[in-house]
Amino acid sequence: MASSLTKDSASSGEKTFFGHPRGLATLFMTEMWERFSYYGMRALLPLYLIAPGGLDMNPATATAIYSVYLSLVYLLAMPGGWFGDRVWGPRKTVAIAGGVIMLGHLTLALPSEGTFFAGLGLVAIGSGLLKSNISTMVGHLYDGPEDPRRDGGFTIFYMGINMGAFAAPLVIGTIGENVNWHLGFALAAVGMGLGVVQFLLGTKHLDEKSLIVPKPLSKDERASTLRKSMIWLGIAAVFYIGTVVTGVYTLNWLLVPITIAGLVIPVMVLTRIKRDKELSEAEQSKMSGYIWFFVAATIFWMIYDQGGSTLAIFAESSAENSVFGWDFPVSWYQSVNPVLIMALAPVFATFWLALNRRGKEPSTIVKFSSGLVLVGASFFVFLMPLTIAGDGHKAAAMWLVAIYFIQTVAELTLSPVGLSVTTKMAPAKYASQMMGVWFLAVTAGDCTTGLLSLAGVELNGTGVVAAEATLAVVAGIAIFMYRGKVKKLMGEVR
């Protein structure tokens, strides 16, 4: 990256990163390597779970584990942000998180089922700690929300995410599938290790605010938090030791409570905010409107995140994974979305800007409903390769590419808008927590998928796929039809 550091003629000869503070290069590379390790392992995960040379599980259990793992990553983003705000500060939290992620991948690389699940837990914890805090540090590099470089800085940072996500399945996926599963997981650890090293070397370019603990716990709060944590940890330990000793323990004793928690916690958080008597009438109204977006996002992520599980498992068993006679690893499908994001994101940004200048840019509600309809349409397309496979033939790879393409367009229509509307509709009292609330929509969507799998629902069945597609399309149309009511609840937010 040294070649991309240039002299900024407007800032006394200080080196910059594409015209941005030099610290952005450090955070860009850290996030790129973290996403490389995360998406590489994620591309291997469902395939390893069902492989005879892996854990040899049935597809339903594999999908449940995959979904629960994703939900945990996003669920833990909220306590991860809390640690950055109250305990360690963003910089220390990110450094520790990187080490935890690397340890998790190394644990995954050990050939044992017990260590495998321990590794998944460590990666989820580390990812939750890192996710919120590294974005906070990007914001620290700029002179407040009005700095004209701020949006561009986050765009460059977002490109780092997708560069890592694109390269990971091609490298880690290939090694894991074609050479050795555990070597692939170890390679993910190497990637995170590189990210940690360059982060530590580049911390001198970060803003000093990243060292500060914004709202440190008092001595009494720290003691109370530690005491409550130890009590809950003790209860969980006694419960699970008891199930093992009595011989009743199965994997469902772990998966079911997590999926239920992933559905209950978002409801509890939204209810607590909505019932807060300190909120003004306008803030209460906005939260009522936000719940519409939250439910819609939950349905969206429930379908979208099956691209790494339901679709990948289908591709492994029922797709012709070749182009012009050249075979490729199944994990490579997971590179389709990030490369499309990098190609289409600038197109969408330019398109919305052009429509805005003409006064014709669709409202947030219309964009949201469009994203839902599109993700539903992707599963209607999925019915075609399912039908082909049902007739005893292999479905062409381009069917899956088409599904990922439609889902990417849906993501670009809904996801950035969701992030934006979350910040705009957040009550002042909960401004710093609302981004974590948005992540809970991903948690709820993935836990819904996990619960369906645990209940024995065959997510690759045509009936279930058609039902999910219909649900998304109907939800999108419903939001559009009630847009007047939702706009009224949103107040001045557009």
CSV table of C-alpha atoms in Angstrom, one decimal:
chain,number,residue,atom,x,y,z
A,1,MET,CA,0.0,0.0,0.0
A,2,ALA,CA,3.0,2.3,0.2
A,3,SER,CA,2.7,3.2,-3.5
A,4,SER,CA,-0.8,4.6,-2.9
A,5,LEU,CA,0.4,7.0,-0.2
A,6,THR,CA,0.8,10.4,-1.8
A,7,LYS,CA,1.9,13.8,-0.9
A,8,ASP,CA,-1.0,16.2,0.0
A,9,SER,CA,0.0,19.6,-1.3
A,10,ALA,CA,-2.7,21.2,0.8
A,11,SER,CA,-1.4,19.8,4.1
A,12,SER,CA,2.2,20.8,4.6
A,13,GLY,CA,3.7,17.8,2.9
A,14,GLU,CA,2.1,15.2,5.2
A,15,LYS,CA,1.5,11.8,3.5
A,16,THR,CA,-2.1,10.8,2.9
A,17,PHE,CA,-4.0,7.7,1.7
A,18,PHE,CA,-5.8,8.7,-1.4
A,19,GLY,CA,-6.2,12.2,0.0
A,20,HIS,CA,-7.4,10.9,3.4
A,21,PRO,CA,-5.7,10.7,6.8
A,22,ARG,CA,-2.9,8.1,6.8
A,23,GLY,CA,-4.6,6.2,9.5
A,24,LEU,CA,-7.2,5.1,7.0
A,25,ALA,CA,-4.6,2.9,5.4
A,26,THR,CA,-4.0,1.1,8.7
A,27,LEU,CA,-7.7,0.6,9.3
A,28,PHE,CA,-8.3,-0.3,5.6
A,29,MET,CA,-5.7,-3.1,5.7
A,30,THR,CA,-6.8,-4.3,9.1
A,31,GLU,CA,-10.4,-4.7,8.0
A,32,MET,CA,-9.3,-6.2,4.7
A,33,TRP,CA,-7.3,-9.0,6.4
A,34,GLU,CA,-10.0,-9.5,9.0
A,35,ARG,CA,-12.6,-9.9,6.3
A,36,PHE,CA,-10.2,-12.2,4.4
A,37,SER,CA,-10.0,-14.5,7.4
A,38,TYR,CA,-13.8,-14.3,8.2
A,39,TYR,CA,-15.1,-14.8,4.7
A,40,GLY,CA,-12.6,-17.5,3.9
A,41,MET,CA,-13.6,-19.5,6.9
A,42,ARG,CA,-17.3,-18.8,6.3
A,43,ALA,CA,-17.0,-20.1,2.7
A,44,LEU,CA,-15.6,-23.4,4.0
A,45,LEU,CA,-17.8,-23.8,7.0
A,46,PRO,CA,-21.0,-25.4,5.6
A,47,LEU,CA,-19.0,-27.5,3.2
A,48,TYR,CA,-16.8,-28.8,5.9
A,49,LEU,CA,-19.8,-29.6,8.1
A,50,ILE,CA,-21.4,-31.8,5.5
A,51,ALA,CA,-18.2,-33.3,4.0
A,52,PRO,CA,-17.4,-37.0,4.7
A,53,GLY,CA,-13.8,-35.9,5.4
A,54,GLY,CA,-15.2,-33.1,7.6
A,55,LEU,CA,-17.8,-33.5,10.3
A,56,ASP,CA,-20.2,-35.4,8.0
A,57,MET,CA,-23.4,-33.8,9.3
A,58,ASN,CA,-26.7,-33.6,7.5
A,59,PRO,CA,-27.5,-30.4,5.6
A,60,ALA,CA,-30.2,-29.2,8.1
A,61,THR,CA,-27.7,-29.4,11.1
A,62,ALA,CA,-25.0,-27.7,9.0
A,63,THR,CA,-27.4,-24.9,8.0
A,64,ALA,CA,-28.4,-24.4,11.6
A,65,ILE,CA,-24.8,-24.2,12.8
A,66,TYR,CA,-23.9,-21.8,10.0
A,67,SER,CA,-26.9,-19.6,10.8
A,68,VAL,CA,-26.3,-19.6,14.5
A,69,TYR,CA,-22.7,-18.7,13.9
A,70,LEU,CA,-23.6,-15.7,11.7
A,71,SER,CA,-26.2,-14.5,14.2
A,72,LEU,CA,-23.7,-14.6,17.0
A,73,VAL,CA,-21.2,-12.4,15.1
A,74,TYR,CA,-23.9,-9.7,14.8
A,75,LEU,CA,-25.4,-10.2,18.2
A,76,LEU,CA,-22.0,-9.8,19.8
A,77,ALA,CA,-21.4,-6.5,18.0
A,78,MET,CA,-23.5,-4.7,20.7
A,79,PRO,CA,-21.5,-5.9,23.7
A,80,GLY,CA,-18.4,-5.4,21.5
A,81,GLY,CA,-19.3,-1.7,21.1
A,82,TRP,CA,-20.0,-1.6,24.9
A,83,PHE,CA,-16.4,-2.9,25.6
A,84,GLY,CA,-15.0,-0.2,23.4
A,85,ASP,CA,-17.0,2.6,25.1
A,86,ARG,CA,-16.8,1.4,28.7
A,87,VAL,CA,-13.8,-0.8,29.3
A,88,TRP,CA,-10.9,-0.8,26.8
A,89,GLY,CA,-11.4,2.0,24.3
A,90,PRO,CA,-11.7,1.3,20.6
A,91,ARG,CA,-7.9,0.8,19.8
A,92,LYS,CA,-7.2,-1.7,22.5
A,93,THR,CA,-10.5,-3.5,21.8
A,94,VAL,CA,-9.6,-4.0,18.1
A,95,ALA,CA,-6.1,-5.2,18.9
A,96,ILE,CA,-7.4,-7.8,21.4
A,97,ALA,CA,-10.2,-8.8,19.0
A,98,GLY,CA,-7.7,-9.5,16.3
A,99,GLY,CA,-5.8,-11.8,18.6
A,100,VAL,CA,-9.0,-13.6,19.6
A,101,ILE,CA,-10.0,-14.1,16.0
A,102,MET,CA,-6.6,-15.5,15.1
A,103,LEU,CA,-6.7,-17.9,18.1
A,104,GLY,CA,-10.1,-19.0,17.0
A,105,HIS,CA,-9.0,-19.8,13.4
A,106,LEU,CA,-6.0,-21.7,14.8
A,107,THR,CA,-8.4,-23.7,17.1
A,108,LEU,CA,-10.6,-24.5,14.1
A,109,ALA,CA,-7.5,-25.9,12.4
A,110,LEU,CA,-7.2,-28.6,15.0
A,111,PRO,CA,-8.7,-31.9,13.9
A,112,SER,CA,-11.3,-32.3,16.6
A,113,GLU,CA,-15.1,-31.6,16.8
A,114,GLY,CA,-14.8,-30.1,20.3
A,115,THR,CA,-12.0,-27.7,19.3
A,116,PHE,CA,-13.9,-26.8,16.1
A,117,PHE,CA,-16.9,-25.5,18.0
A,118,ALA,CA,-14.6,-23.7,20.5
A,119,GLY,CA,-12.9,-22.0,17.5
A,120,LEU,CA,-16.2,-20.9,16.1
A,121,GLY,CA,-17.1,-19.3,19.4
A,122,LEU,CA,-13.7,-17.5,19.6
A,123,VAL,CA,-14.1,-16.1,16.0
A,124,ALA,CA,-17.6,-14.9,16.8
A,125,ILE,CA,-16.5,-13.2,20.0
A,126,GLY,CA,-13.5,-11.5,18.3
A,127,SER,CA,-15.6,-10.4,15.3
A,128,GLY,CA,-18.2,-8.9,17.6
A,129,LEU,CA,-15.5,-7.0,19.5
A,130,LEU,CA,-13.9,-5.7,16.3
A,131,LYS,CA,-16.9,-4.9,14.1
A,132,SER,CA,-18.2,-1.8,15.9
A,133,ASN,CA,-14.9,-0.4,17.2
A,134,ILE,CA,-13.0,-0.3,13.9
A,135,SER,CA,-15.7,1.7,12.3
A,136,THR,CA,-15.7,4.1,15.2
A,137,MET,CA,-11.9,4.6,14.7
A,138,VAL,CA,-12.5,5.5,11.0
A,139,GLY,CA,-14.9,8.3,12.2
A,140,HIS,CA,-12.2,9.5,14.6
A,141,LEU,CA,-9.9,10.3,11.6
A,142,TYR,CA,-12.1,13.2,10.5
A,143,ASP,CA,-13.1,16.6,11.9
A,144,GLY,CA,-16.7,15.6,12.8
A,145,PRO,CA,-19.7,14.7,10.7
A,146,GLU,CA,-19.3,17.8,8.5
A,147,ASP,CA,-15.8,16.9,7.2
A,148,PRO,CA,-16.3,16.6,3.4
A,149,ARG,CA,-13.9,13.7,3.2
A,150,ARG,CA,-15.8,11.6,5.8
A,151,ASP,CA,-18.2,9.8,3.4
A,152,GLY,CA,-15.4,9.1,0.9
A,153,GLY,CA,-13.3,7.6,3.7
A,154,PHE,CA,-16.0,5.2,4.7
A,155,THR,CA,-16.4,4.3,1.0
A,156,ILE,CA,-12.7,3.4,0.7
A,157,PHE,CA,-13.0,1.5,4.0
A,158,TYR,CA,-16.0,-0.4,2.6
A,159,MET,CA,-13.9,-1.4,-0.4
A,160,GLY,CA,-11.4,-3.0,1.9
A,161,ILE,CA,-14.1,-5.2,3.3
A,162,ASN,CA,-15.1,-6.4,-0.2
A,163,MET,CA,-11.5,-6.9,-1.4
A,164,GLY,CA,-10.9,-9.2,1.5
A,165,ALA,CA,-14.2,-11.0,1.0
A,166,PHE,CA,-13.5,-11.4,-2.7
A,167,ALA,CA,-10.0,-12.9,-2.3
A,168,ALA,CA,-10.8,-15.2,0.6
A,169,PRO,CA,-12.9,-17.9,-1.0
A,170,LEU,CA,-10.5,-18.0,-4.0
A,171,VAL,CA,-7.5,-18.6,-1.7
A,172,ILE,CA,-8.7,-20.2,1.5
A,173,GLY,CA,-11.6,-22.0,-0.2
A,174,THR,CA,-9.3,-23.6,-2.8
A,175,ILE,CA,-6.8,-24.8,-0.2
A,176,GLY,CA,-9.5,-26.0,2.2
A,177,GLU,CA,-11.5,-27.9,-0.4
A,178,ASN,CA,-8.7,-29.2,-2.6
A,179,VAL,CA,-5.8,-29.7,-0.2
A,180,ASN,CA,-6.9,-30.0,3.5
A,181,TRP,CA,-9.8,-28.4,5.4
A,182,HIS,CA,-7.8,-27.6,8.5
A,183,LEU,CA,-5.0,-26.1,6.4
A,184,GLY,CA,-7.6,-23.7,5.0
A,185,PHE,CA,-8.7,-22.7,8.5
A,186,ALA,CA,-5.0,-22.2,9.4
A,187,LEU,CA,-4.6,-19.9,6.4
A,188,ALA,CA,-7.4,-17.8,7.7
A,189,ALA,CA,-5.4,-17.5,11.0
A,190,VAL,CA,-2.4,-16.3,9.0
A,191,GLY,CA,-4.5,-13.7,7.3
A,192,MET,CA,-5.8,-12.3,10.6
A,193,GLY,CA,-2.2,-12.4,12.0
A,194,LEU,CA,-1.1,-10.2,9.1
A,195,GLY,CA,-3.9,-7.8,9.9
A,196,VAL,CA,-2.9,-7.6,13.6
A,197,VAL,CA,0.8,-7.0,12.8
A,198,GLN,CA,0.1,-4.2,10.4
A,199,PHE,CA,-2.5,-2.7,12.8
A,200,LEU,CA,0.1,-2.6,15.6
A,201,LEU,CA,2.7,-1.1,13.3
A,202,GLY,CA,0.3,1.5,12.0
A,203,THR,CA,-1.3,2.7,15.3
A,204,LYS,CA,0.9,5.7,15.3
A,205,HIS,CA,-1.2,7.1,12.4
A,206,LEU,CA,-4.5,6.7,14.3
A,207,ASP,CA,-6.2,9.5,16.1
A,208,GLU,CA,-5.5,9.8,19.8
A,209,LYS,CA,-9.3,9.6,20.5
A,210,SER,CA,-9.1,5.9,19.7
A,211,LEU,CA,-7.0,5.4,22.9
A,212,ILE,CA,-9.7,7.0,25.1
A,213,VAL,CA,-12.4,5.1,26.9
A,214,PRO,CA,-15.4,7.4,26.3
A,215,LYS,CA,-17.5,6.4,29.3
A,216,PRO,CA,-15.3,4.3,31.6
A,217,LEU,CA,-17.0,2.1,34.2
A,218,SER,CA,-16.9,3.3,37.7
A,219,LYS,CA,-15.3,1.0,40.4
A,220,ASP,CA,-18.8,0.0,41.6
A,221,GLU,CA,-20.1,-0.6,38.0
A,222,ARG,CA,-17.1,-2.7,37.2
A,223,ALA,CA,-17.5,-4.8,40.3
A,224,SER,CA,-21.3,-5.2,39.6
A,225,THR,CA,-20.7,-6.1,35.9
A,226,LEU,CA,-18.1,-8.7,36.8
A,227,ARG,CA,-20.3,-10.2,39.6
A,228,LYS,CA,-23.3,-10.6,37.3
A,229,SER,CA,-21.2,-12.0,34.5
A,230,MET,CA,-19.7,-14.6,36.7
A,231,ILE,CA,-23.1,-15.6,38.1
A,232,TRP,CA,-24.5,-16.1,34.5
A,233,LEU,CA,-21.4,-17.9,33.5
A,234,GLY,CA,-21.6,-20.2,36.5
A,235,ILE,CA,-25.3,-21.0,35.8
A,236,ALA,CA,-24.5,-21.9,32.2
A,237,ALA,CA,-21.5,-24.0,33.3
A,238,VAL,CA,-23.5,-25.9,35.9
A,239,PHE,CA,-26.4,-26.5,33.4
A,240,TYR,CA,-24.2,-27.8,30.5
A,241,ILE,CA,-22.0,-29.9,32.8
A,242,GLY,CA,-25.2,-31.4,34.2
A,243,THR,CA,-26.4,-32.3,30.7
A,244,VAL,CA,-23.1,-33.9,29.8
A,245,VAL,CA,-22.9,-35.9,33.1
A,246,THR,CA,-26.4,-37.2,32.8
A,247,GLY,CA,-25.8,-38.2,29.2
A,248,VAL,CA,-28.7,-36.1,27.7
A,249,TYR,CA,-26.5,-33.5,26.0
A,250,THR,CA,-26.8,-33.2,22.2
A,251,LEU,CA,-25.8,-30.3,19.9
A,252,ASN,CA,-29.4,-29.0,20.1
A,253,TRP,CA,-28.9,-28.1,23.8
A,254,LEU,CA,-26.4,-25.5,22.5
A,255,LEU,CA,-28.0,-24.4,19.3
A,256,VAL,CA,-31.7,-24.0,20.3
A,257,PRO,CA,-31.0,-21.6,23.3
A,258,ILE,CA,-28.9,-19.4,21.0
A,259,THR,CA,-31.5,-19.3,18.3
A,260,ILE,CA,-34.2,-18.4,20.7
A,261,ALA,CA,-32.0,-15.8,22.4
A,262,GLY,CA,-31.3,-14.3,18.9
A,263,LEU,CA,-35.0,-13.9,18.4
A,264,VAL,CA,-35.9,-12.7,21.9
A,265,ILE,CA,-33.1,-10.2,22.5
A,266,PRO,CA,-34.0,-8.0,19.4
A,267,VAL,CA,-37.6,-7.8,20.6
A,268,MET,CA,-36.5,-7.0,24.1
A,269,VAL,CA,-34.1,-4.2,23.0
A,270,LEU,CA,-36.7,-2.6,20.7
A,271,THR,CA,-39.4,-2.8,23.4
A,272,ARG,CA,-37.1,-1.2,25.9
A,273,ILE,CA,-36.3,1.7,23.6
A,274,LYS,CA,-39.9,2.1,22.5
A,275,ARG,CA,-41.2,2.2,26.1
A,276,ASP,CA,-38.6,4.7,27.4
A,277,LYS,CA,-40.7,7.5,28.9
A,278,GLU,CA,-37.8,10.0,28.4
A,279,LEU,CA,-38.3,9.9,24.6
A,280,SER,CA,-40.2,12.8,23.0
A,281,GLU,CA,-43.4,12.2,21.1
A,282,ALA,CA,-41.5,12.7,17.8
A,283,GLU,CA,-38.8,10.1,18.9
A,284,GLN,CA,-41.5,7.6,19.9
A,285,SER,CA,-43.1,8.0,16.5
A,286,LYS,CA,-39.8,7.5,14.7
A,287,MET,CA,-39.2,4.3,16.6
A,288,SER,CA,-42.7,3.0,15.6
A,289,GLY,CA,-41.7,3.7,12.0
A,290,TYR,CA,-38.3,2.1,12.5
A,291,ILE,CA,-39.9,-1.2,13.6
A,292,TRP,CA,-41.4,-1.5,10.1
A,293,PHE,CA,-37.9,-1.3,8.6
A,294,PHE,CA,-36.5,-3.7,11.2
A,295,VAL,CA,-39.0,-6.4,10.5
A,296,ALA,CA,-38.4,-6.0,6.7
A,297,ALA,CA,-34.7,-6.2,7.2
A,298,THR,CA,-35.1,-9.4,9.3
A,299,ILE,CA,-37.0,-11.0,6.4
A,300,PHE,CA,-34.3,-9.8,3.9
A,301,TRP,CA,-31.3,-11.2,5.9
A,302,MET,CA,-33.1,-14.5,6.5
A,303,ILE,CA,-33.1,-15.1,2.8
A,304,TYR,CA,-29.9,-13.3,1.8
A,305,ASP,CA,-27.6,-15.0,4.3
A,306,GLN,CA,-28.7,-18.4,2.9
A,307,GLY,CA,-26.4,-17.6,0.0
A,308,GLY,CA,-23.6,-19.1,2.1
A,309,SER,CA,-25.5,-22.1,3.4
A,310,THR,CA,-28.6,-23.3,1.5
A,311,LEU,CA,-27.3,-22.3,-1.9
A,312,ALA,CA,-23.7,-23.5,-1.1
A,313,ILE,CA,-25.0,-26.9,0.1
A,314,PHE,CA,-27.2,-27.1,-3.1
A,315,ALA,CA,-24.2,-26.3,-5.2
A,316,GLU,CA,-22.1,-29.0,-3.6
A,317,SER,CA,-24.6,-31.7,-4.4
A,318,SER,CA,-26.7,-30.6,-7.3
A,319,ALA,CA,-24.9,-28.0,-9.5
A,320,GLU,CA,-22.5,-28.3,-12.4
A,321,ASN,CA,-19.7,-26.3,-10.9
A,322,SER,CA,-17.8,-25.6,-14.1
A,323,VAL,CA,-17.4,-22.9,-16.7
A,324,PHE,CA,-16.5,-24.0,-20.3
A,325,GLY,CA,-15.5,-27.4,-19.0
A,326,TRP,CA,-13.2,-26.0,-16.2
A,327,ASP,CA,-14.2,-27.1,-12.7
A,328,PHE,CA,-13.9,-24.8,-9.8
A,329,PRO,CA,-14.4,-25.2,-6.0
A,330,VAL,CA,-17.9,-24.6,-4.6
A,331,SER,CA,-16.5,-22.0,-2.2
A,332,TRP,CA,-15.8,-19.7,-5.1
A,333,TYR,CA,-19.5,-18.8,-5.4
A,334,GLN,CA,-18.9,-16.7,-2.2
A,335,SER,CA,-16.7,-14.4,-4.2
A,336,VAL,CA,-19.5,-13.5,-6.6
A,337,ASN,CA,-21.2,-11.1,-4.2
A,338,PRO,CA,-18.2,-9.0,-3.2
A,339,VAL,CA,-16.9,-8.6,-6.7
A,340,LEU,CA,-20.4,-7.5,-7.8
A,341,ILE,CA,-20.6,-5.1,-4.9
A,342,MET,CA,-17.3,-3.4,-6.0
A,343,ALA,CA,-18.5,-3.2,-9.5
A,344,LEU,CA,-22.1,-2.0,-8.9
A,345,ALA,CA,-21.8,0.2,-5.7
A,346,PRO,CA,-20.4,3.2,-7.7
A,347,VAL,CA,-23.1,2.7,-10.3
A,348,PHE,CA,-25.8,2.8,-7.7
A,349,ALA,CA,-24.3,5.8,-6.0
A,350,THR,CA,-24.1,7.7,-9.3
A,351,PHE,CA,-27.7,6.6,-10.2
A,352,TRP,CA,-29.2,7.8,-7.0
A,353,LEU,CA,-27.4,11.1,-7.2
A,354,ALA,CA,-28.6,11.6,-10.8
A,355,LEU,CA,-32.2,10.9,-9.8
A,356,ASN,CA,-31.8,13.2,-6.8
A,357,ARG,CA,-30.7,16.1,-9.0
A,358,ARG,CA,-33.9,15.7,-11.1
A,359,GLY,CA,-36.0,15.4,-7.9
A,360,LYS,CA,-36.9,11.8,-8.8
A,361,GLU,CA,-34.8,9.8,-6.3
A,362,PRO,CA,-37.0,7.0,-4.7
A,363,SER,CA,-37.8,7.5,-1.0
A,364,THR,CA,-36.3,5.3,1.7
A,365,ILE,CA,-39.5,3.3,1.9
A,366,VAL,CA,-39.5,2.6,-1.9
A,367,LYS,CA,-35.9,1.5,-1.8
A,368,PHE,CA,-36.6,-0.8,1.1
A,369,SER,CA,-39.6,-2.4,-0.5
A,370,SER,CA,-37.7,-2.8,-3.7
A,371,GLY,CA,-34.9,-4.7,-1.9
A,372,LEU,CA,-37.4,-7.0,-0.3
A,373,VAL,CA,-39.1,-7.8,-3.6
A,374,LEU,CA,-35.8,-8.4,-5.3
A,375,VAL,CA,-34.5,-10.8,-2.6
A,376,GLY,CA,-37.8,-12.6,-2.9
A,377,ALA,CA,-37.4,-12.7,-6.7
A,378,SER,CA,-33.9,-14.3,-6.2
A,379,PHE,CA,-35.5,-17.3,-4.5
A,380,PHE,CA,-38.2,-17.5,-7.2
A,381,VAL,CA,-35.2,-17.9,-9.6
A,382,PHE,CA,-33.8,-20.5,-7.2
A,383,LEU,CA,-36.9,-22.7,-8.0
A,384,MET,CA,-35.5,-23.3,-11.5
A,385,PRO,CA,-32.2,-25.0,-10.5
A,386,LEU,CA,-34.1,-26.9,-7.8
A,387,THR,CA,-36.6,-28.2,-10.4
A,388,ILE,CA,-33.7,-29.2,-12.7
A,389,ALA,CA,-32.0,-31.1,-9.9
A,390,GLY,CA,-35.3,-32.7,-9.0
A,391,ASP,CA,-35.4,-34.2,-12.4
A,392,GLY,CA,-32.0,-35.9,-11.8
A,393,HIS,CA,-29.8,-33.4,-13.7
A,394,LYS,CA,-27.1,-31.0,-12.6
A,395,ALA,CA,-28.1,-27.3,-12.6
A,396,ALA,CA,-25.8,-24.9,-14.5
A,397,ALA,CA,-23.5,-22.7,-12.5
A,398,MET,CA,-25.0,-19.6,-14.1
A,399,TRP,CA,-28.3,-20.2,-12.3
A,400,LEU,CA,-26.5,-19.7,-9.0
A,401,VAL,CA,-24.6,-16.7,-10.3
A,402,ALA,CA,-27.9,-15.1,-11.4
A,403,ILE,CA,-29.3,-15.6,-7.9
A,404,TYR,CA,-26.3,-14.0,-6.3
A,405,PHE,CA,-26.5,-11.1,-8.9
A,406,ILE,CA,-30.2,-10.4,-8.0
A,407,GLN,CA,-29.4,-10.6,-4.2
A,408,THR,CA,-26.5,-8.1,-4.7
A,409,VAL,CA,-28.7,-5.6,-6.4
A,410,ALA,CA,-31.2,-6.1,-3.5
A,411,GLU,CA,-28.5,-5.6,-1.0
A,412,LEU,CA,-27.3,-2.3,-2.6
A,413,THR,CA,-31.0,-1.2,-2.6
A,414,LEU,CA,-31.7,-2.0,1.0
A,415,SER,CA,-28.5,-2.3,3.2
A,416,PRO,CA,-27.0,1.2,2.8
A,417,VAL,CA,-30.4,2.8,3.1
A,418,GLY,CA,-31.0,0.7,6.3
A,419,LEU,CA,-27.7,2.0,7.8
A,420,SER,CA,-28.6,5.6,6.9
A,421,VAL,CA,-32.2,5.4,8.2
A,422,THR,CA,-31.0,3.9,11.5
A,423,THR,CA,-28.8,6.9,12.2
A,424,LYS,CA,-31.5,9.4,11.1
A,425,MET,CA,-34.3,7.8,13.2
A,426,ALA,CA,-32.3,7.0,16.3
A,427,PRO,CA,-33.5,8.8,19.5
A,428,ALA,CA,-30.8,11.1,20.8
A,429,LYS,CA,-30.5,9.0,24.0
A,430,TYR,CA,-29.7,5.9,22.0
A,431,ALA,CA,-27.7,7.4,19.1
A,432,SER,CA,-24.6,5.3,19.8
A,433,GLN,CA,-26.5,2.1,20.3
A,434,MET,CA,-28.8,2.1,17.3
A,435,MET,CA,-26.2,0.7,14.9
A,436,GLY,CA,-26.0,-2.3,17.1
A,437,VAL,CA,-29.9,-2.5,16.9
A,438,TRP,CA,-29.6,-2.6,13.1
A,439,PHE,CA,-27.2,-5.5,13.4
A,440,LEU,CA,-29.8,-7.3,15.5
A,441,ALA,CA,-32.0,-7.5,12.4
A,442,VAL,CA,-29.3,-9.8,10.9
A,443,THR,CA,-29.3,-11.8,14.1
A,444,ALA,CA,-33.0,-12.2,14.0
A,445,GLY,CA,-33.0,-13.2,10.3
A,446,ASP,CA,-30.3,-15.8,10.8
A,447,CYS,CA,-31.8,-17.2,13.9
A,448,THR,CA,-35.1,-17.7,12.1
A,449,THR,CA,-33.2,-19.8,9.5
A,450,GLY,CA,-31.5,-21.7,12.2
A,451,LEU,CA,-34.7,-22.4,14.1
A,452,LEU,CA,-36.4,-23.7,10.9
A,453,SER,CA,-33.4,-26.0,10.2
A,454,LEU,CA,-33.5,-27.3,13.8
A,455,ALA,CA,-37.2,-28.0,13.4
A,456,GLY,CA,-36.4,-30.3,10.5
A,457,VAL,CA,-37.6,-28.0,7.7
A,458,GLU,CA,-35.8,-28.8,4.4
A,459,LEU,CA,-34.7,-25.3,3.3
A,460,ASN,CA,-33.7,-26.7,-0.2
A,461,GLY,CA,-37.2,-27.9,-0.7
A,462,THR,CA,-39.2,-26.1,-3.5
A,463,GLY,CA,-42.2,-25.5,-1.2
A,464,VAL,CA,-40.1,-23.8,1.5
A,465,VAL,CA,-38.1,-21.7,-1.0
A,466,ALA,CA,-41.3,-20.6,-2.7
A,467,ALA,CA,-42.8,-19.7,0.7
A,468,GLU,CA,-39.8,-17.6,1.6
A,469,ALA,CA,-39.8,-15.9,-1.7
A,470,THR,CA,-43.5,-15.1,-1.4
A,471,LEU,CA,-43.1,-13.8,2.1
A,472,ALA,CA,-40.4,-11.3,1.0
A,473,VAL,CA,-42.3,-10.1,-2.0
A,474,VAL,CA,-45.6,-9.7,0.0
A,475,ALA,CA,-43.7,-7.9,2.8
A,476,GLY,CA,-42.1,-5.5,0.2
A,477,ILE,CA,-45.5,-4.8,-1.4
A,478,ALA,CA,-47.1,-4.3,2.0
A,479,ILE,CA,-44.5,-1.7,3.0
A,480,PHE,CA,-45.0,0.1,-0.3
A,481,MET,CA,-48.8,0.1,0.1
A,482,TYR,CA,-48.6,1.5,3.7
A,483,ARG,CA,-45.8,4.0,2.8
A,484,GLY,CA,-48.1,6.9,3.7
A,485,LYS,CA,-48.5,5.6,7.2
A,486,VAL,CA,-44.8,4.9,7.6
A,487,LYS,CA,-43.8,8.3,6.2
A,488,LYS,CA,-46.1,9.9,8.8
A,489,LEU,CA,-44.3,8.0,11.6
A,490,MET,CA,-40.9,9.0,10.3
A,491,GLY,CA,-41.6,12.7,10.7
A,492,GLU,CA,-39.1,14.8,8.9
A,493,VAL,CA,-36.9,11.9,7.9
A,494,ARG,CA,-36.9,11.1,4.2
